[in-house]
């Protein structure tokens, strides 16, 4: 029988569009990769903290290029992610660190564009940036401003988190045997009026 001649019901007026169900669940593999990534980053930061700090403080293009020539292992994604960590850990000028992190990010972007290993192309970046036309310099400076703004927010958030942890540690030291904080109890007492 033709579908047009059948009485209308759910089975005759609609057709299945798709018989596939999609669940929004992250597979365990992604979590494992993320944990490996975090571990790799932490290990890299611990191993090369001194070199990264030195690179972060360089101010001249030529000095940066020479330092990376002598330390090509620093030309990687982990190095591009270090400004906030350095600013917090070493309490140093985040503006200069952000500048050097952006240098590293531009080198990595150039490597992706050229489809080459970043350690093999950073030497191309420095002559280009030193003689760059105004639009390229403007892009670099605009990105630098955005990165500094982002770093300030991250540093501030990390500092606030550290302060909360410190306050909680102090509170835990004060907590008595009944689980009460004497300071909180004192502050909750009604104010006594003197007559």
PDB file of C-alpha atoms in Angstrom:
ATOM      1  CA  UNK A   1       0.000   0.000   0.000  1.00  0.00           C
ATOM      2  CA  UNK A   2       1.215   3.530  -0.776  1.00  0.00           C
ATOM      3  CA  UNK A   3       2.260   5.619   2.287  1.00  0.00           C
ATOM      4  CA  UNK A   4       0.124   8.539   1.060  1.00  0.00           C
ATOM      5  CA  UNK A   5      -3.048   6.455   1.341  1.00  0.00           C
ATOM      6  CA  UNK A   6      -2.443   5.224   4.902  1.00  0.00           C
ATOM      7  CA  UNK A   7      -4.132   6.994   7.856  1.00  0.00           C
ATOM      8  CA  UNK A   8      -1.936   9.577   9.525  1.00  0.00           C
ATOM      9  CA  UNK A   9      -0.057   8.466  12.612  1.00  0.00           C
ATOM     10  CA  UNK A  10       3.474   8.676  13.972  1.00  0.00           C
ATOM     11  CA  UNK A  11       4.690   5.912  11.683  1.00  0.00           C
ATOM     12  CA  UNK A  12       3.249   7.380   8.457  1.00  0.00           C
ATOM     13  CA  UNK A  13       3.722  11.149   8.803  1.00  0.00           C
ATOM     14  CA  UNK A  14       7.351  11.175   9.766  1.00  0.00           C
ATOM     15  CA  UNK A  15      10.500   9.537   8.600  1.00  0.00           C
ATOM     16  CA  UNK A  16      13.583   8.667  10.561  1.00  0.00           C
ATOM     17  CA  UNK A  17      16.247  11.303  10.003  1.00  0.00           C
ATOM     18  CA  UNK A  18      19.002   9.570  11.844  1.00  0.00           C
ATOM     19  CA  UNK A  19      19.235   6.472  13.944  1.00  0.00           C
ATOM     20  CA  UNK A  20      22.392   7.431  15.744  1.00  0.00           C
ATOM     21  CA  UNK A  21      22.641   8.526  19.388  1.00  0.00           C
ATOM     22  CA  UNK A  22      25.426  10.798  20.474  1.00  0.00           C
ATOM     23  CA  UNK A  23      26.482  10.996  24.098  1.00  0.00           C
ATOM     24  CA  UNK A  24      28.557  13.886  25.303  1.00  0.00           C
ATOM     25  CA  UNK A  25      31.076  11.872  27.286  1.00  0.00           C
ATOM     26  CA  UNK A  26      34.821  12.440  27.144  1.00  0.00           C
ATOM     27  CA  UNK A  27      36.686   9.220  26.678  1.00  0.00           C
ATOM     28  CA  UNK A  28      39.258   8.219  29.268  1.00  0.00           C
ATOM     29  CA  UNK A  29      41.959   8.551  26.615  1.00  0.00           C
ATOM     30  CA  UNK A  30      41.543  12.372  26.550  1.00  0.00           C
ATOM     31  CA  UNK A  31      41.883  12.557  30.335  1.00  0.00           C
ATOM     32  CA  UNK A  32      45.008  10.410  30.203  1.00  0.00           C
ATOM     33  CA  UNK A  33      46.469  12.598  27.446  1.00  0.00           C
ATOM     34  CA  UNK A  34      45.703  15.696  29.464  1.00  0.00           C
ATOM     35  CA  UNK A  35      47.385  14.226  32.546  1.00  0.00           C
ATOM     36  CA  UNK A  36      50.417  13.267  30.451  1.00  0.00           C
ATOM     37  CA  UNK A  37      50.528  16.774  29.009  1.00  0.00           C
ATOM     38  CA  UNK A  38      50.415  18.344  32.483  1.00  0.00           C
ATOM     39  CA  UNK A  39      53.121  15.977  33.749  1.00  0.00           C
ATOM     40  CA  UNK A  40      55.320  16.705  30.712  1.00  0.00           C
ATOM     41  CA  UNK A  41      54.871  20.452  31.180  1.00  0.00           C
ATOM     42  CA  UNK A  42      55.669  20.264  34.901  1.00  0.00           C
ATOM     43  CA  UNK A  43      58.765  18.128  34.283  1.00  0.00           C
ATOM     44  CA  UNK A  44      59.944  20.525  31.562  1.00  0.00           C
ATOM     45  CA  UNK A  45      59.413  23.545  33.809  1.00  0.00           C
ATOM     46  CA  UNK A  46      61.313  21.943  36.681  1.00  0.00           C
ATOM     47  CA  UNK A  47      64.177  20.833  34.455  1.00  0.00           C
ATOM     48  CA  UNK A  48      64.636  24.102  32.541  1.00  0.00           C
ATOM     49  CA  UNK A  49      63.388  26.739  34.988  1.00  0.00           C
ATOM     50  CA  UNK A  50      66.758  28.475  35.167  1.00  0.00           C
ATOM     51  CA  UNK A  51      67.168  28.624  31.379  1.00  0.00           C
ATOM     52  CA  UNK A  52      63.573  29.787  30.882  1.00  0.00           C
ATOM     53  CA  UNK A  53      64.017  32.526  33.459  1.00  0.00           C
ATOM     54  CA  UNK A  54      67.190  33.674  31.698  1.00  0.00           C
ATOM     55  CA  UNK A  55      65.470  33.660  28.304  1.00  0.00           C
ATOM     56  CA  UNK A  56      62.510  35.515  29.772  1.00  0.00           C
ATOM     57  CA  UNK A  57      64.715  38.361  30.927  1.00  0.00           C
ATOM     58  CA  UNK A  58      66.463  38.931  27.575  1.00  0.00           C
ATOM     59  CA  UNK A  59      65.460  42.208  25.993  1.00  0.00           C
ATOM     60  CA  UNK A  60      67.287  42.367  22.668  1.00  0.00           C
ATOM     61  CA  UNK A  61      66.311  40.372  19.587  1.00  0.00           C
ATOM     62  CA  UNK A  62      69.929  39.356  18.940  1.00  0.00           C
ATOM     63  CA  UNK A  63      70.393  38.119  22.509  1.00  0.00           C
ATOM     64  CA  UNK A  64      67.231  36.026  22.263  1.00  0.00           C
ATOM     65  CA  UNK A  65      68.296  34.499  18.963  1.00  0.00           C
ATOM     66  CA  UNK A  66      71.786  33.693  20.268  1.00  0.00           C
ATOM     67  CA  UNK A  67      70.396  32.159  23.465  1.00  0.00           C
ATOM     68  CA  UNK A  68      67.976  29.960  21.531  1.00  0.00           C
ATOM     69  CA  UNK A  69      70.807  28.951  19.187  1.00  0.00           C
ATOM     70  CA  UNK A  70      72.725  27.730  22.218  1.00  0.00           C
ATOM     71  CA  UNK A  71      69.611  26.153  23.802  1.00  0.00           C
ATOM     72  CA  UNK A  72      67.424  24.848  20.942  1.00  0.00           C
ATOM     73  CA  UNK A  73      65.617  22.464  23.340  1.00  0.00           C
ATOM     74  CA  UNK A  74      63.785  25.533  24.663  1.00  0.00           C
ATOM     75  CA  UNK A  75      62.083  26.135  21.315  1.00  0.00           C
ATOM     76  CA  UNK A  76      58.872  24.237  22.056  1.00  0.00           C
ATOM     77  CA  UNK A  77      55.253  24.590  23.149  1.00  0.00           C
ATOM     78  CA  UNK A  78      56.118  24.268  26.849  1.00  0.00           C
ATOM     79  CA  UNK A  79      58.361  27.348  26.665  1.00  0.00           C
ATOM     80  CA  UNK A  80      55.564  29.388  25.136  1.00  0.00           C
ATOM     81  CA  UNK A  81      53.372  28.602  28.156  1.00  0.00           C
ATOM     82  CA  UNK A  82      55.754  29.716  30.874  1.00  0.00           C
ATOM     83  CA  UNK A  83      55.064  33.442  31.520  1.00  0.00           C
ATOM     84  CA  UNK A  84      52.474  33.111  34.273  1.00  0.00           C
ATOM     85  CA  UNK A  85      54.429  30.384  36.041  1.00  0.00           C
ATOM     86  CA  UNK A  86      57.607  32.460  36.003  1.00  0.00           C
ATOM     87  CA  UNK A  87      55.852  35.612  37.151  1.00  0.00           C
ATOM     88  CA  UNK A  88      54.373  33.815  40.142  1.00  0.00           C
ATOM     89  CA  UNK A  89      57.323  31.590  41.031  1.00  0.00           C
ATOM     90  CA  UNK A  90      60.086  34.142  40.607  1.00  0.00           C
ATOM     91  CA  UNK A  91      58.140  37.386  41.223  1.00  0.00           C
ATOM     92  CA  UNK A  92      59.668  39.071  38.203  1.00  0.00           C
ATOM     93  CA  UNK A  93      58.477  41.578  35.633  1.00  0.00           C
ATOM     94  CA  UNK A  94      55.640  39.892  33.763  1.00  0.00           C
ATOM     95  CA  UNK A  95      55.820  42.411  30.900  1.00  0.00           C
ATOM     96  CA  UNK A  96      59.246  41.239  29.769  1.00  0.00           C
ATOM     97  CA  UNK A  97      58.328  37.590  30.303  1.00  0.00           C
ATOM     98  CA  UNK A  98      55.154  38.072  28.235  1.00  0.00           C
ATOM     99  CA  UNK A  99      57.254  39.608  25.455  1.00  0.00           C
ATOM    100  CA  UNK A 100      59.560  36.598  25.343  1.00  0.00           C
ATOM    101  CA  UNK A 101      56.644  34.158  25.526  1.00  0.00           C
ATOM    102  CA  UNK A 102      55.099  35.907  22.538  1.00  0.00           C
ATOM    103  CA  UNK A 103      58.411  35.631  20.691  1.00  0.00           C
ATOM    104  CA  UNK A 104      58.265  31.887  21.302  1.00  0.00           C
ATOM    105  CA  UNK A 105      54.629  31.728  20.175  1.00  0.00           C
ATOM    106  CA  UNK A 106      55.423  33.574  16.935  1.00  0.00           C
ATOM    107  CA  UNK A 107      58.321  31.171  16.286  1.00  0.00           C
ATOM    108  CA  UNK A 108      55.992  28.202  16.847  1.00  0.00           C
ATOM    109  CA  UNK A 109      53.355  29.730  14.545  1.00  0.00           C
ATOM    110  CA  UNK A 110      55.989  30.311  11.860  1.00  0.00           C
ATOM    111  CA  UNK A 111      57.087  26.677  12.193  1.00  0.00           C
ATOM    112  CA  UNK A 112      53.483  25.487  11.797  1.00  0.00           C
ATOM    113  CA  UNK A 113      53.019  27.681   8.740  1.00  0.00           C
ATOM    114  CA  UNK A 114      56.233  26.438   7.135  1.00  0.00           C
ATOM    115  CA  UNK A 115      55.556  22.879   8.363  1.00  0.00           C
ATOM    116  CA  UNK A 116      59.034  22.551   9.862  1.00  0.00           C
ATOM    117  CA  UNK A 117      60.505  21.825  13.283  1.00  0.00           C
ATOM    118  CA  UNK A 118      60.476  25.036  15.381  1.00  0.00           C
ATOM    119  CA  UNK A 119      64.110  24.466  16.348  1.00  0.00           C
ATOM    120  CA  UNK A 120      64.986  24.752  12.683  1.00  0.00           C
ATOM    121  CA  UNK A 121      63.115  27.953  11.892  1.00  0.00           C
ATOM    122  CA  UNK A 122      63.549  30.307  14.842  1.00  0.00           C
ATOM    123  CA  UNK A 123      66.542  31.866  13.070  1.00  0.00           C
ATOM    124  CA  UNK A 124      64.126  33.025  10.339  1.00  0.00           C
ATOM    125  CA  UNK A 125      61.902  34.815  12.838  1.00  0.00           C
ATOM    126  CA  UNK A 126      64.457  37.221  14.334  1.00  0.00           C
ATOM    127  CA  UNK A 127      65.634  38.893  11.094  1.00  0.00           C
ATOM    128  CA  UNK A 128      61.982  39.153  10.040  1.00  0.00           C
ATOM    129  CA  UNK A 129      60.839  40.833  13.264  1.00  0.00           C
ATOM    130  CA  UNK A 130      63.810  43.203  13.365  1.00  0.00           C
ATOM    131  CA  UNK A 131      63.118  44.467   9.850  1.00  0.00           C
ATOM    132  CA  UNK A 132      59.358  44.000   9.929  1.00  0.00           C
ATOM    133  CA  UNK A 133      57.029  46.459   8.332  1.00  0.00           C
ATOM    134  CA  UNK A 134      54.631  48.422  10.504  1.00  0.00           C
ATOM    135  CA  UNK A 135      51.597  46.085  10.115  1.00  0.00           C
ATOM    136  CA  UNK A 136      53.634  43.074  11.307  1.00  0.00           C
ATOM    137  CA  UNK A 137      55.008  45.075  14.258  1.00  0.00           C
ATOM    138  CA  UNK A 138      51.479  46.268  15.058  1.00  0.00           C
ATOM    139  CA  UNK A 139      50.221  42.667  15.127  1.00  0.00           C
ATOM    140  CA  UNK A 140      53.072  41.684  17.445  1.00  0.00           C
ATOM    141  CA  UNK A 141      52.407  44.649  19.763  1.00  0.00           C
ATOM    142  CA  UNK A 142      48.641  44.034  19.807  1.00  0.00           C
ATOM    143  CA  UNK A 143      49.211  40.362  20.671  1.00  0.00           C
ATOM    144  CA  UNK A 144      51.681  41.425  23.355  1.00  0.00           C
ATOM    145  CA  UNK A 145      49.099  43.730  24.943  1.00  0.00           C
ATOM    146  CA  UNK A 146      46.509  40.942  24.926  1.00  0.00           C
ATOM    147  CA  UNK A 147      48.982  38.475  26.421  1.00  0.00           C
ATOM    148  CA  UNK A 148      49.995  40.910  29.181  1.00  0.00           C
ATOM    149  CA  UNK A 149      46.336  41.514  30.008  1.00  0.00           C
ATOM    150  CA  UNK A 150      45.671  37.761  30.102  1.00  0.00           C
ATOM    151  CA  UNK A 151      48.782  37.147  32.217  1.00  0.00           C
ATOM    152  CA  UNK A 152      47.717  39.819  34.706  1.00  0.00           C
ATOM    153  CA  UNK A 153      44.332  38.138  35.105  1.00  0.00           C
ATOM    154  CA  UNK A 154      45.976  34.721  35.513  1.00  0.00           C
ATOM    155  CA  UNK A 155      48.523  36.007  38.016  1.00  0.00           C
ATOM    156  CA  UNK A 156      45.765  37.751  39.960  1.00  0.00           C
ATOM    157  CA  UNK A 157      43.618  34.597  39.970  1.00  0.00           C
ATOM    158  CA  UNK A 158      46.577  32.487  41.108  1.00  0.00           C
ATOM    159  CA  UNK A 159      47.413  34.969  43.845  1.00  0.00           C
ATOM    160  CA  UNK A 160      43.790  35.003  45.026  1.00  0.00           C
ATOM    161  CA  UNK A 161      43.793  31.203  45.042  1.00  0.00           C
ATOM    162  CA  UNK A 162      47.031  31.156  47.026  1.00  0.00           C
ATOM    163  CA  UNK A 163      45.589  33.661  49.525  1.00  0.00           C
ATOM    164  CA  UNK A 164      42.468  31.529  49.986  1.00  0.00           C
ATOM    165  CA  UNK A 165      44.631  28.453  50.567  1.00  0.00           C
ATOM    166  CA  UNK A 166      46.722  30.361  53.106  1.00  0.00           C
ATOM    167  CA  UNK A 167      43.593  31.625  54.900  1.00  0.00           C
ATOM    168  CA  UNK A 168      42.191  28.085  55.000  1.00  0.00           C
ATOM    169  CA  UNK A 169      45.481  26.748  56.401  1.00  0.00           C
ATOM    170  CA  UNK A 170      45.401  29.436  59.109  1.00  0.00           C
ATOM    171  CA  UNK A 171      41.784  28.583  59.892  1.00  0.00           C
ATOM    172  CA  UNK A 172      42.630  24.880  60.143  1.00  0.00           C
ATOM    173  CA  UNK A 173      45.398  25.711  62.646  1.00  0.00           C
ATOM    174  CA  UNK A 174      42.881  27.578  64.843  1.00  0.00           C
ATOM    175  CA  UNK A 175      40.148  24.930  64.729  1.00  0.00           C
ATOM    176  CA  UNK A 176      39.582  23.443  68.158  1.00  0.00           C
ATOM    177  CA  UNK A 177      38.733  19.880  69.171  1.00  0.00           C
ATOM    178  CA  UNK A 178      35.021  20.366  68.455  1.00  0.00           C
ATOM    179  CA  UNK A 179      35.730  21.563  64.905  1.00  0.00           C
ATOM    180  CA  UNK A 180      34.943  25.193  65.734  1.00  0.00           C
ATOM    181  CA  UNK A 181      37.119  28.126  64.785  1.00  0.00           C
ATOM    182  CA  UNK A 182      37.469  30.382  67.871  1.00  0.00           C
ATOM    183  CA  UNK A 183      37.781  33.479  65.661  1.00  0.00           C
ATOM    184  CA  UNK A 184      34.514  32.674  63.859  1.00  0.00           C
ATOM    185  CA  UNK A 185      32.782  31.983  67.191  1.00  0.00           C
ATOM    186  CA  UNK A 186      34.064  35.277  68.639  1.00  0.00           C
ATOM    187  CA  UNK A 187      32.928  37.249  65.579  1.00  0.00           C
ATOM    188  CA  UNK A 188      29.466  35.645  65.701  1.00  0.00           C
ATOM    189  CA  UNK A 189      28.858  36.672  69.351  1.00  0.00           C
ATOM    190  CA  UNK A 190      26.382  39.543  69.837  1.00  0.00           C
ATOM    191  CA  UNK A 191      27.903  42.902  70.634  1.00  0.00           C
ATOM    192  CA  UNK A 192      27.624  43.876  74.309  1.00  0.00           C
ATOM    193  CA  UNK A 193      26.362  47.383  75.054  1.00  0.00           C
ATOM    194  CA  UNK A 194      27.993  49.124  77.995  1.00  0.00           C
ATOM    195  CA  UNK A 195      25.609  51.144  80.168  1.00  0.00           C
TER     196      UNK A 195
END
